[in-house]
Every structure is written in C-alpha cells, then in structure tokens.
C-alpha cells in the first residue's frame, strides 16, 4: 500500500493561507515577550536525568544586543566522561525497546515541539539572531525531522528482514560457494544501534539540526550525549529546551544527556573516548575532518556522520528569468546573513546579462532591512559573533584590494551592541581564495561566463559539494547541469531560494565531496541506516 504523503508542519504557510498572518505575528510577539521576561536564569546540565553543575559558568548573550540570555554550566572533560557512562548504562534497555514505541516517543516529542513552537522560535531568534520567519521555519523543520524519521522507522518495520533457503535434494561431497544443502536455513537480518553517539551541533540551526541528529541516533536505539554550540557562538538555551521536550515526550533517563561547555573539552572527549561508538556532527570542514583524523589516529574506529559546509554556486544563464534569479539568489545568499551551510556564496552569470542581473540583484538586496530580527520587518539580524564579523571585514578588505565591491561592505550601525553587516556583493576572479573558502558571512561573489561549460567547470571547482542552483529556460542546459554538477542538493529555477531551504520529505539535504563523508542526506530514506550496524543471523536446521 502506498504511504500517505508526508505532512509538513508549515506553520507560516498554514497561517497565511487561512488569512491569519496577524495571528502568526501576535503569537511570535507574545512568545518573544515571555522569553525575554525569563532572561538571566541559571541552567544546569543533565547527565543520566540528573541536574549537574560545574565549577564555572558560561554567560550566553544575545548577538542582537548583548543582553544576557542565561547562565549555563561550563562542563568539562570529566562531565563528558560521566555523561558517556550514563548513556552507556541506558543502552541495553533502550536498544531493546520496540521500534514502534521508540517511534511513538518521537511523535510525542514532535507534538510537544509543535505546541511550544512560537516559544522555541523566539528563543532561537534571541539566541542566534534569526528572523521570526527563519526561526519558525527552523522549528517546523525539527518537527518534520522527528515525524519523518518515525515514519521511516515504521515503514521499514524497524529494518528487520527475514529470509530463508529451502533444503535441496542435491548432495555434494565437498562444499563451495552456492553449494546445495540437504538442510534448510533461516536468516534474520537486523539493524542494531552502534551504541553511544556524540551529537555535536552548530549555532546556525541549533533547533532543527540538533533535533534531527539526536532523533536519528536515538530512534534507531543508540543513546546520546548532546552538546549544543557553546564556545564562540552559543545556543545552549534552545539545546536545553530540546532536552526538556524530549524528556517530557518519554525519552528515558540516560538516553539523552545534555552538556554545555567548550568543544575543546566536551567535543574532544566524545572523539577520543572509546566508549563513544559514533559521532554525528554538523559544522565546519576543519573541525569535522579534525575529529575524524584524531579518532582514527588513535585507532578508534568510530562511525562519523558529518555535514561539513559548502561554497554553493548558482549559474544564471542567458534567457533566465532575471527577477526570479535575483530574488532567489538574494535570499539564498543573505537570509540569516549567509550563515547557512546551504547559503549561496558564488554566482556565475552569462556575460551578456551580467550588468542587468547585478542591478536587479542590488535592487532586491537593498530592500532587505537590517536590524533587530525580533521585529517583523527585519530580514537580516546581526552576525553571530565578533569572530564572524572579523571574517567579514577581512574578506571585504581582500575584495577591495584584489577585486571590486559591487554593493555593501560596511558595518551597519543599529545603535545596538551587536555586529551588523551589510549584505555584500563582490567581483573577484576565480582564483581568489574568496571564491574557494567557506566564509559563513553575508558575502556573495559574482563572476561572468561565456560558455555554459565554463560555468559548470567553475561551479564544480571547489572542495565542497553541498547545494547548487541554476536559472535557465533551456532544456539542454538544465539536463547538462543536472548531469554534471557536483553537489548533493540541487535546485533549478527555484523562486523562493536558489540554494537554501530544503524541506523534509520533499528534498533530502546531502553533501558530496568535502561537504560530507558518506554522501547520505538528512530528511532522507537513507539517513537512519547510517546510525545502525547490520547483523545477519543464520540458523541451519
Ligand atoms: C545548514 O545550513 O547547515 O536547506 C543546513 C536548508 C536547511 C538546512 C541548512 N533546511 O537551508
């Protein structure tokens, strides 16, 4: 029987389609007020279900204006060891819990997230500076991940398969591959959890990616030590909410452990501790490959499920709808200030339409309001940190000396204590490191091309292969692009965004080349299998 279509949470879309946009805004505004009224509290870590405190605390401040969101524990290597032990202790009973029950716990969690979605979205906006639309969309994505993985687990009946071979009438005197037997053989093939997973999450999607990675690990029977981003960029409060909602949903004690603290202590312990069977990570390529190398150099054969960034290209061909291209590229490059792995950071546009395209792009970008992202009309909030701003201004300086600034390049004074930067469009040549290095800031490079072949060659000429886009009306170009582009998540003529905004159940979000290791995506049919090892159990009678 065909499965029913996956129903996405789509909060904004549902409110807007039923003419209730004002209610959407009111719910977000009210939640933002409630969240702000709770600022400044002290929060524990949770190990084996118990509140745990460290000797030192971390102060989480909003990138919007520096206001103190809360005080969190500065967990240490010792806490990581305790959490790993707690997760190991919970493994036996959790992994033998039936898959239907595990699926139903994550459906409960999805319902709890859904009930609290405006609150969670408001925390997210304060915590990392996302606009309300991005934040609600991200919470929706988290809910979708939980439901999608629960559906997948059930549709695959927990990934258990049975096969058998009938006895033969033929007899052989010495066996060989495929030899007949006069006995029958029954085989059960099961998928089992690896054990304890370390979940190391990024600041840019602290709700959806943390939830997706944690759910992937836990729904398949692993137990988890979860560390939200907590060094330079901090998203510990959404992390804590995820913990609380999972607990309310029925995730047993010890199955999900929440630690806050630096990667150099906690992340590192997860990598070097032999009690951790696998790591699921989203973040930079340097950190991802560093972890893998470190573990393997120590002879630890851990499973790594990683997504490690991008340098995502878009090609705009002659004859493309330039309004659509300008608008799709502008939001892909500058939504959440370009701080998405999926952000578009390179455009290749046909020489003959370059000027026209750039002026349309600038016109669109000029309409983006920069400021306090809690406000409805603001499209771009602050950069996440002083370090991110340094990356931005260094890149702008480099562009000035080696190329041309076509738009932006300046700090924006909002009167708030945060790092606000103009969306920036630069022209540099293909050899520039600005074309090859992932910057994670609102900077877009533009380059002209003459032959479509050159455009594809330049688009592919980076270490990454995460997302890519094309605007073209020519069938031949579309098929050539789809045939040759080296990226996992690819979009053609997408008006909403050229490279960002993958939707669970519709797309899968997957990187090739330096963007991942195993080339399997999230929100994908093949996601959960990565968290399990297979066992073939044959009994001959
Ligand atoms: C990321 O930036 O790390 O497609 C992930 C998107 C989101 C996921 C982005 N669904 O933009």
Coordinates of C-alpha atoms and ligand atoms in Angstrom, one line a residue:
X1 CA 0.0 0.0 0.0
X2 CA 1.3 3.5 -0.9
X3 CA 2.3 5.6 2.1
X4 CA 0.3 8.8 2.7
X5 CA 2.1 11.9 1.6
X6 CA 4.3 13.4 4.3
X7 CA 2.6 16.3 6.0
X8 CA 4.9 19.2 6.8
X9 CA 4.4 21.4 9.8
X10 CA 4.5 24.6 7.5
X11 CA 3.4 27.0 10.2
X12 CA 3.7 30.2 8.3
X13 CA 2.2 28.8 5.2
X14 CA -0.8 27.5 7.1
X15 CA -1.5 30.8 8.9
X16 CA -1.0 32.8 5.7
X17 CA -3.2 30.6 3.6
X18 CA -6.0 30.9 6.0
X19 CA -5.6 34.6 6.2
X20 CA -4.3 34.6 9.8
X21 CA -1.0 36.3 9.3
X22 CA -1.7 38.8 12.1
X23 CA -2.3 35.9 14.5
X24 CA 1.1 34.4 13.5
X25 CA 2.8 37.7 14.4
X26 CA 0.9 38.1 17.6
X27 CA 1.8 34.5 18.7
X28 CA 5.5 35.3 17.9
X29 CA 5.5 38.7 19.6
X30 CA 3.8 37.3 22.7
X31 CA 6.3 34.5 22.9
X32 CA 9.2 36.9 22.4
X33 CA 8.0 38.9 25.4
X34 CA 7.6 35.8 27.6
X35 CA 11.0 34.6 26.6
X36 CA 12.6 37.9 27.4
X37 CA 11.0 38.0 30.8
X38 CA 12.8 34.8 31.6
X39 CA 16.3 36.1 30.6
X40 CA 19.1 35.8 33.2
X41 CA 18.3 32.5 34.8
X42 CA 20.8 29.8 35.7
X43 CA 20.6 26.5 33.9
X44 CA 22.1 23.1 34.7
X45 CA 23.4 20.3 32.5
X46 CA 21.6 16.9 32.6
X47 CA 23.5 13.7 33.0
X48 CA 21.6 10.5 33.4
X49 CA 18.5 12.6 34.1
X50 CA 20.1 14.4 37.0
X51 CA 20.8 18.2 37.2
X52 CA 24.5 18.7 37.1
X53 CA 26.5 21.8 37.9
X54 CA 30.1 22.7 37.0
X55 CA 32.6 24.8 38.9
X56 CA 32.4 27.6 36.3
X57 CA 29.6 29.1 34.3
X58 CA 29.2 30.4 30.7
X59 CA 27.3 33.6 30.1
X60 CA 25.1 33.3 27.0
X61 CA 24.5 36.7 25.4
X62 CA 22.2 37.6 22.6
X63 CA 24.1 38.6 19.4
X64 CA 21.3 41.1 18.9
X65 CA 22.2 43.5 21.7
X66 CA 24.4 41.6 24.1
X67 CA 21.7 41.1 26.7
X68 CA 22.3 38.1 28.9
X69 CA 20.1 35.2 28.0
X70 CA 21.2 33.0 30.8
X71 CA 24.0 31.4 32.8
X72 CA 25.0 27.9 31.7
X73 CA 27.4 25.3 33.1
X74 CA 30.9 25.2 31.7
X75 CA 31.1 21.5 31.5
X76 CA 34.4 19.7 31.5
X77 CA 36.0 16.6 30.2
X78 CA 35.0 14.9 33.5
X79 CA 31.3 15.7 32.8
X80 CA 31.7 14.3 29.3
X81 CA 33.0 11.1 30.8
X82 CA 30.1 10.9 33.3
X83 CA 27.6 11.5 30.5
X84 CA 29.2 8.9 28.3
X85 CA 28.9 6.4 31.2
X86 CA 25.2 7.4 31.8
X87 CA 24.5 6.9 28.1
X88 CA 26.2 3.5 28.1
X89 CA 24.2 2.5 31.1
X90 CA 20.9 3.3 29.4
X91 CA 21.8 1.5 26.2
X92 CA 20.7 -2.0 26.9
X93 CA 17.1 -1.2 27.8
X94 CA 16.7 1.5 25.2
X95 CA 18.0 -0.6 22.3
X96 CA 15.7 -3.4 23.3
X97 CA 12.7 -1.1 23.4
X98 CA 10.5 -2.0 20.4
X99 CA 10.8 0.3 17.4
X100 CA 7.1 1.2 17.5
X101 CA 7.5 2.5 21.0
X102 CA 10.6 4.5 20.0
X103 CA 8.8 5.9 17.0
X104 CA 5.8 6.9 19.2
X105 CA 8.1 8.7 21.7
X106 CA 9.4 10.9 18.9
X107 CA 5.9 11.5 17.6
X108 CA 5.1 12.7 21.1
X109 CA 8.1 14.9 21.1
X110 CA 7.1 16.4 17.7
X111 CA 3.7 17.2 19.2
X112 CA 5.3 18.9 22.2
X113 CA 7.7 20.9 20.0
X114 CA 4.6 21.9 17.9
X115 CA 2.7 23.1 21.0
X116 CA 5.7 25.2 22.1
X117 CA 6.8 26.3 18.6
X118 CA 6.5 30.0 19.0
X119 CA 8.3 30.0 22.3
X120 CA 11.1 27.9 20.9
X121 CA 11.3 30.1 17.8
X122 CA 11.5 33.2 19.9
X123 CA 14.4 31.8 22.0
X124 CA 16.1 30.9 18.7
X125 CA 15.8 34.4 17.4
X126 CA 17.3 35.9 20.5
X127 CA 19.9 33.2 20.6
X128 CA 21.3 33.3 17.1
X129 CA 19.7 36.4 15.5
X130 CA 17.4 34.7 13.1
X131 CA 14.3 36.5 11.8
X132 CA 10.9 35.2 13.0
X133 CA 10.2 33.6 9.7
X134 CA 13.5 31.7 9.6
X135 CA 13.1 30.7 13.3
X136 CA 9.6 29.4 12.9
X137 CA 10.6 27.6 9.7
X138 CA 13.5 26.0 11.6
X139 CA 11.3 24.8 14.4
X140 CA 9.0 23.3 11.8
X141 CA 11.9 21.6 10.3
X142 CA 12.8 20.0 13.6
X143 CA 9.2 18.8 14.0
X144 CA 9.3 17.4 10.4
X145 CA 12.5 15.5 11.1
X146 CA 11.0 13.7 14.1
X147 CA 7.9 12.8 12.3
X148 CA 9.7 11.8 9.1
X149 CA 12.2 9.5 10.9
X150 CA 9.4 7.9 13.0
X151 CA 7.5 7.2 9.7
X152 CA 10.7 5.8 8.1
X153 CA 11.4 3.5 11.1
X154 CA 7.8 2.2 11.0
X155 CA 7.6 1.9 7.2
X156 CA 10.8 -0.3 7.3
X157 CA 9.4 -2.3 10.3
X158 CA 12.4 -1.4 12.4
X159 CA 14.7 -2.6 9.5
X160 CA 14.2 -6.2 10.4
X161 CA 14.2 -8.7 7.5
X162 CA 13.8 -12.4 7.3
X163 CA 15.0 -14.7 4.5
X164 CA 15.2 -18.4 4.1
X165 CA 16.7 -21.1 1.9
X166 CA 14.9 -24.4 1.4
X167 CA 16.7 -27.7 1.6
X168 CA 18.0 -29.2 -1.6
X169 CA 17.7 -32.7 -2.9
X170 CA 21.2 -32.5 -4.4
X171 CA 24.1 -33.7 -2.4
X172 CA 27.8 -32.6 -2.7
X173 CA 30.8 -34.2 -1.3
X174 CA 32.8 -31.0 -0.8
X175 CA 31.2 -27.6 -0.4
X176 CA 31.7 -24.5 -2.5
X177 CA 30.1 -21.0 -2.8
X178 CA 26.4 -21.7 -3.6
X179 CA 26.7 -25.3 -2.7
X180 CA 23.3 -27.0 -2.1
X181 CA 22.5 -28.4 1.4
X182 CA 20.0 -31.1 2.4
X183 CA 19.1 -28.9 5.4
X184 CA 17.2 -25.6 5.4
X185 CA 18.5 -22.3 6.5
X186 CA 16.6 -19.5 8.2
X187 CA 18.1 -16.0 8.3
X188 CA 17.1 -12.9 10.3
X189 CA 18.8 -9.7 9.3
X190 CA 18.6 -7.0 11.9
X191 CA 19.9 -3.4 12.2
X192 CA 21.3 -2.6 15.6
X193 CA 22.4 0.6 17.2
X194 CA 26.2 1.2 17.4
X195 CA 26.0 2.3 21.0
X196 CA 26.7 5.8 22.4
X197 CA 26.6 8.7 20.0
X198 CA 28.1 12.1 20.5
X199 CA 25.9 14.8 18.9
X200 CA 27.8 17.9 18.2
X201 CA 25.6 20.7 16.9
X202 CA 26.1 24.0 15.2
X203 CA 24.9 27.5 16.1
X204 CA 23.1 28.2 12.8
X205 CA 20.4 25.6 13.1
X206 CA 20.5 24.7 16.8
X207 CA 16.9 23.5 16.9
X208 CA 16.4 21.6 13.6
X209 CA 19.9 20.1 13.2
X210 CA 20.3 19.2 16.8
X211 CA 16.9 17.6 16.9
X212 CA 17.4 15.9 13.6
X213 CA 20.8 14.4 14.5
X214 CA 19.7 13.4 18.0
X215 CA 16.5 11.8 16.8
X216 CA 18.4 9.9 14.1
X217 CA 20.7 8.5 16.8
X218 CA 18.0 7.8 19.4
X219 CA 15.1 6.5 17.3
X220 CA 17.4 3.8 16.0
X221 CA 18.3 2.7 19.6
X222 CA 21.5 4.5 20.3
X223 CA 21.9 6.7 23.3
X224 CA 23.2 10.2 23.1
X225 CA 25.5 12.8 24.7
X226 CA 24.4 16.1 23.2
X227 CA 26.5 19.2 23.1
X228 CA 25.0 22.4 21.6
X229 CA 27.2 25.1 20.2
X230 CA 28.7 26.7 23.3
X231 CA 32.1 28.3 22.6
X232 CA 32.3 31.5 20.5
X233 CA 28.7 31.2 19.3
X234 CA 26.2 30.0 21.9
X235 CA 22.9 28.2 21.5
X236 CA 22.6 26.5 24.8
X237 CA 19.0 27.5 25.7
X238 CA 17.4 26.0 22.7
X239 CA 19.6 22.9 23.4
X240 CA 18.2 22.8 26.9
X241 CA 14.6 23.1 25.6
X242 CA 15.2 20.2 23.2
X243 CA 16.3 18.2 26.2
X244 CA 13.2 19.2 28.2
X245 CA 10.8 18.4 25.4
X246 CA 12.5 15.0 24.7
X247 CA 12.2 14.1 28.4
X248 CA 8.5 15.2 28.5
X249 CA 7.9 13.0 25.4
X250 CA 9.1 9.9 27.3
X251 CA 12.8 9.6 26.3
X252 CA 14.1 7.6 29.3
X253 CA 16.7 8.9 31.7
X254 CA 20.3 8.5 30.4
X255 CA 19.2 8.0 26.8
X256 CA 19.6 11.7 26.1
X257 CA 22.2 13.7 28.1
X258 CA 22.7 17.4 27.8
X259 CA 26.1 19.0 28.3
X260 CA 27.1 22.6 27.8
X261 CA 30.8 23.6 27.5
X262 CA 33.7 24.1 25.2
X263 CA 34.3 21.8 22.3
X264 CA 38.0 21.5 23.3
X265 CA 36.8 19.6 26.5
X266 CA 33.5 18.0 25.7
X267 CA 33.7 17.6 22.0
X268 CA 37.2 16.3 22.3
X269 CA 36.3 13.8 24.9
X270 CA 33.5 12.5 22.7
X271 CA 36.0 12.0 19.9
X272 CA 38.8 10.3 22.0
X273 CA 36.7 8.3 24.4
X274 CA 36.5 4.6 23.3
X275 CA 33.0 4.4 24.9
X276 CA 31.6 6.6 22.2
X277 CA 30.7 4.5 19.1
X278 CA 29.8 7.3 16.8
X279 CA 29.7 11.0 16.3
X280 CA 27.1 12.9 14.4
X281 CA 28.3 16.4 13.6
X282 CA 27.3 19.4 11.5
X283 CA 29.8 22.3 11.3
X284 CA 33.0 23.3 9.6
X285 CA 35.1 21.1 7.4
X286 CA 38.2 21.9 9.5
X287 CA 36.5 20.7 12.7
X288 CA 34.8 17.7 11.0
X289 CA 37.9 16.3 9.4
X290 CA 40.0 17.1 12.5
X291 CA 37.7 14.9 14.6
X292 CA 37.8 12.1 12.2
X293 CA 41.6 12.2 11.9
X294 CA 42.1 12.4 15.6
X295 CA 39.9 9.3 16.3
X296 CA 41.4 7.2 13.6
X297 CA 45.0 8.2 14.5
X298 CA 44.2 6.8 17.9
X299 CA 43.0 3.5 16.4
X300 CA 39.4 4.3 17.3
X301 CA 37.1 3.1 14.5
X302 CA 34.1 5.3 15.2
X303 CA 31.3 5.9 12.9
X304 CA 31.1 9.5 11.7
X305 CA 28.0 11.1 10.2
X306 CA 29.1 14.6 9.2
X307 CA 27.9 17.5 7.2
X308 CA 30.8 20.0 6.8
X309 CA 29.7 23.1 5.0
X310 CA 29.6 24.4 1.4
X311 CA 30.7 27.0 -1.1
X312 CA 27.5 26.8 -3.0
X313 CA 27.3 28.1 -6.6
X314 CA 24.5 29.3 -8.8
X315 CA 24.5 29.7 -12.5
X316 CA 22.4 32.3 -14.2
X317 CA 22.2 31.6 -17.9
X318 CA 21.2 33.8 -20.8
X319 CA 17.4 33.9 -21.2
X320 CA 16.8 33.1 -17.5
X321 CA 14.0 34.9 -15.6
X322 CA 16.3 37.6 -14.0
X323 CA 13.7 38.8 -11.5
X324 CA 13.3 35.2 -10.2
X325 CA 17.1 34.6 -10.3
X326 CA 17.8 37.9 -8.4
X327 CA 15.3 37.2 -5.8
X328 CA 16.2 33.5 -5.3
X329 CA 19.9 34.3 -5.1
X330 CA 19.4 37.3 -2.8
X331 CA 17.6 35.2 -0.2
X332 CA 19.9 32.2 -0.6
X333 CA 23.0 34.4 -0.1
X334 CA 21.7 36.8 2.6
X335 CA 18.9 35.0 4.5
X336 CA 20.2 34.7 8.1
X337 CA 23.2 36.7 6.9
X338 CA 24.6 33.9 4.8
X339 CA 25.3 31.8 8.0
X340 CA 23.9 28.6 6.5
X341 CA 25.9 25.7 5.1
X342 CA 23.4 25.9 2.3
X343 CA 23.9 29.6 1.5
X344 CA 24.7 30.7 -2.0
X345 CA 28.1 32.3 -2.0
X346 CA 29.1 32.3 -5.7
X347 CA 27.1 33.3 -8.8
X348 CA 28.2 32.7 -12.3
X349 CA 26.2 34.8 -14.7
X350 CA 26.4 35.0 -18.5
X351 CA 28.4 38.0 -19.6
X352 CA 25.7 39.3 -21.8
X353 CA 23.2 39.7 -18.9
X354 CA 25.6 40.4 -16.1
X355 CA 25.1 44.1 -15.7
X356 CA 21.3 43.7 -15.9
X357 CA 21.3 40.8 -13.4
X358 CA 23.6 42.6 -10.9
X359 CA 21.4 45.7 -10.9
X360 CA 18.3 43.6 -10.2
X361 CA 20.2 41.7 -7.5
X362 CA 21.3 45.0 -5.9
X363 CA 17.8 46.4 -6.1
X364 CA 16.5 43.3 -4.3
X365 CA 19.2 43.3 -1.7
X366 CA 18.7 47.0 -1.0
X367 CA 15.2 46.2 0.2
X368 CA 16.4 43.9 3.0
X369 CA 16.0 45.6 6.3
X370 CA 18.9 45.1 8.7
X371 CA 18.4 45.4 12.5
X372 CA 16.7 43.7 15.4
X373 CA 15.5 40.4 14.0
X374 CA 12.8 40.1 16.6
X375 CA 11.0 42.9 14.7
X376 CA 8.6 41.7 11.9
X377 CA 10.0 43.8 9.1
X378 CA 13.7 42.9 9.6
X379 CA 15.2 40.5 7.2
X380 CA 18.9 40.5 8.4
X381 CA 19.9 40.5 12.0
X382 CA 23.4 40.5 13.5
X383 CA 26.3 38.3 12.7
X384 CA 26.7 35.6 15.4
X385 CA 30.0 36.9 16.9
X386 CA 32.9 39.2 16.8
X387 CA 34.9 36.5 15.1
X388 CA 32.3 36.2 12.3
X389 CA 32.5 40.0 11.9
X390 CA 36.3 39.7 11.6
X391 CA 35.9 37.2 8.9
X392 CA 33.5 39.5 7.1
X393 CA 35.7 42.6 7.3
X394 CA 38.9 40.7 6.3
X395 CA 37.1 39.4 3.3
X396 CA 35.8 42.8 2.4
X397 CA 39.4 44.2 2.6
X398 CA 40.7 41.4 0.4
X399 CA 37.9 42.1 -2.1
X400 CA 38.8 45.8 -2.2
X401 CA 42.4 45.1 -2.9
X402 CA 42.0 42.2 -5.4
X403 CA 38.6 42.9 -7.0
X404 CA 35.6 45.2 -6.7
X405 CA 32.8 45.7 -4.2
X406 CA 29.6 45.9 -6.2
X407 CA 27.4 46.5 -3.1
X408 CA 27.8 46.8 0.6
X409 CA 31.0 46.0 2.5
X410 CA 30.2 48.1 5.6
X411 CA 29.3 47.7 9.2
X412 CA 25.8 48.9 10.0
X413 CA 25.2 51.0 13.0
X414 CA 21.9 50.0 14.6
X415 CA 22.6 51.5 18.0
X416 CA 22.6 48.0 19.4
X417 CA 25.6 46.2 20.9
X418 CA 25.9 43.6 18.1
X419 CA 27.8 43.0 14.8
X420 CA 25.5 44.1 11.9
X421 CA 26.9 44.0 8.4
X422 CA 25.6 45.0 5.0
X423 CA 24.9 42.2 2.5
X424 CA 27.9 42.4 0.2
X425 CA 28.3 41.6 -3.4
X426 CA 31.8 41.4 -4.7
X427 CA 33.5 40.7 -8.0
X428 CA 36.8 38.8 -7.8
X429 CA 38.4 36.4 -10.2
X430 CA 38.0 32.7 -10.0
X431 CA 41.5 32.2 -8.5
X432 CA 40.7 34.3 -5.5
X433 CA 40.6 32.5 -2.2
X434 CA 37.3 34.3 -1.6
X435 CA 35.8 32.1 -4.3
X436 CA 37.1 28.9 -2.6
X437 CA 36.9 29.4 1.1
X438 CA 33.7 29.0 3.1
X439 CA 33.2 32.3 4.9
X440 CA 29.8 31.9 6.5
X441 CA 29.0 35.6 6.3
X442 CA 26.9 37.8 4.0
X443 CA 29.3 37.9 1.1
X444 CA 28.5 36.8 -2.4
X445 CA 30.9 36.7 -5.3
X446 CA 29.8 37.3 -8.9
X447 CA 31.7 36.3 -12.0
X448 CA 30.8 36.3 -15.7
X449 CA 31.0 33.4 -18.0
X450 CA 30.8 32.9 -21.8
X451 CA 30.3 29.2 -22.3
X452 CA 27.9 27.1 -20.2
X453 CA 30.7 24.6 -20.0
X454 CA 32.9 27.1 -18.3
X455 CA 30.2 28.0 -15.8
X456 CA 29.8 24.3 -14.8
X457 CA 33.5 23.9 -14.6
X458 CA 33.9 26.9 -12.3
X459 CA 30.9 25.9 -10.2
X460 CA 32.5 22.5 -9.6
X461 CA 35.9 23.8 -8.9
X462 CA 35.8 23.9 -5.1
X463 CA 36.4 21.3 -2.4
X464 CA 32.8 21.3 -1.4
X465 CA 29.6 19.9 -3.0
X466 CA 26.6 20.7 -0.9
X467 CA 24.0 22.7 -2.7
X468 CA 23.9 24.3 -6.1
X469 CA 21.4 26.2 -8.3
X470 CA 20.6 27.0 -11.9
X471 CA 18.4 29.6 -13.5
X472 CA 17.8 28.7 -17.1
X473 CA 15.0 28.2 -19.6
X474 CA 17.0 25.9 -21.9
X475 CA 16.2 22.3 -21.5
X476 CA 19.6 21.3 -22.7
X477 CA 21.3 23.4 -20.1
X478 CA 19.1 22.1 -17.4
X479 CA 19.9 18.5 -18.2
X480 CA 23.6 19.2 -18.6
X481 CA 23.7 21.0 -15.3
X482 CA 21.9 18.1 -13.5
X483 CA 24.2 15.6 -15.2
X484 CA 27.4 17.4 -14.3
X485 CA 27.0 19.5 -11.2
X486 CA 29.0 18.1 -8.3
X487 CA 26.6 18.7 -5.4
X488 CA 24.1 16.7 -3.4
X489 CA 21.2 19.2 -3.1
X490 CA 20.4 20.8 -6.4
X491 CA 17.7 23.2 -7.4
X492 CA 16.6 24.5 -10.8
X493 CA 14.7 27.8 -11.3
X494 CA 13.6 27.9 -7.6
X495 CA 12.0 31.2 -6.9
X496 CA 12.0 31.1 -3.1
X497 CA 15.7 30.4 -2.8
X498 CA 18.4 29.3 -5.1
X499 CA 20.2 27.0 -2.7
X500 CA 18.7 27.1 0.8
X501 CA 15.5 25.9 2.4
X502 CA 15.5 22.1 1.8
X503 CA 12.2 20.7 3.1
X504 CA 11.9 17.4 4.9
X505 CA 10.0 14.8 3.0
X506 CA 10.4 16.8 -0.3
X507 CA 14.1 17.1 -0.7
X508 CA 17.0 15.4 1.0
X509 CA 19.8 17.6 2.3
X510 CA 23.1 16.0 1.3
X511 CA 26.6 16.9 0.6
X512 CA 29.2 15.5 -1.8
X513 CA 32.9 15.8 -1.9
X514 CA 34.3 17.8 1.1
X515 CA 30.8 18.5 2.4
X516 CA 30.2 15.1 3.8
X517 CA 31.8 11.6 4.2
X518 CA 29.1 9.1 3.2
X519 CA 27.0 11.1 0.8
X520 CA 23.7 10.3 2.6
X521 CA 21.4 13.1 3.4
X522 CA 19.2 14.2 6.3
X523 CA 15.5 14.0 5.9
X524 CA 16.3 11.1 3.6
X525 CA 15.3 7.5 3.2
X526 CA 18.9 6.5 3.9
X527 CA 19.5 8.7 6.9
X528 CA 18.6 6.3 9.7
X529 CA 20.6 3.4 8.3
X530 CA 23.8 5.3 9.0
X531 CA 23.2 5.0 12.7
X532 CA 23.0 1.2 12.7
X533 CA 25.1 -1.8 12.1
X534 CA 23.7 -4.7 10.3
X535 CA 23.7 -8.3 11.5
X536 CA 22.9 -11.4 9.5
X537 CA 21.9 -14.3 11.8
X538 CA 21.6 -17.6 10.1
X539 CA 20.3 -20.8 11.6
X540 CA 20.6 -24.1 9.8
X541 CA 18.2 -26.9 10.8
Ligands
LIG1 C1 22.8 24.1 7.3 O1 22.9 25.3 6.9 O2 23.7 23.6 8.0 O3 18.3 23.7 3.3 C2 21.6 23.3 7.0 C3 18.5 24.5 4.3 C4 18.1 24.0 5.6 C5 19.3 23.2 6.2 C6 20.5 24.0 6.2 N1 17.0 23.1 5.6 O4 18.8 25.6 4.1

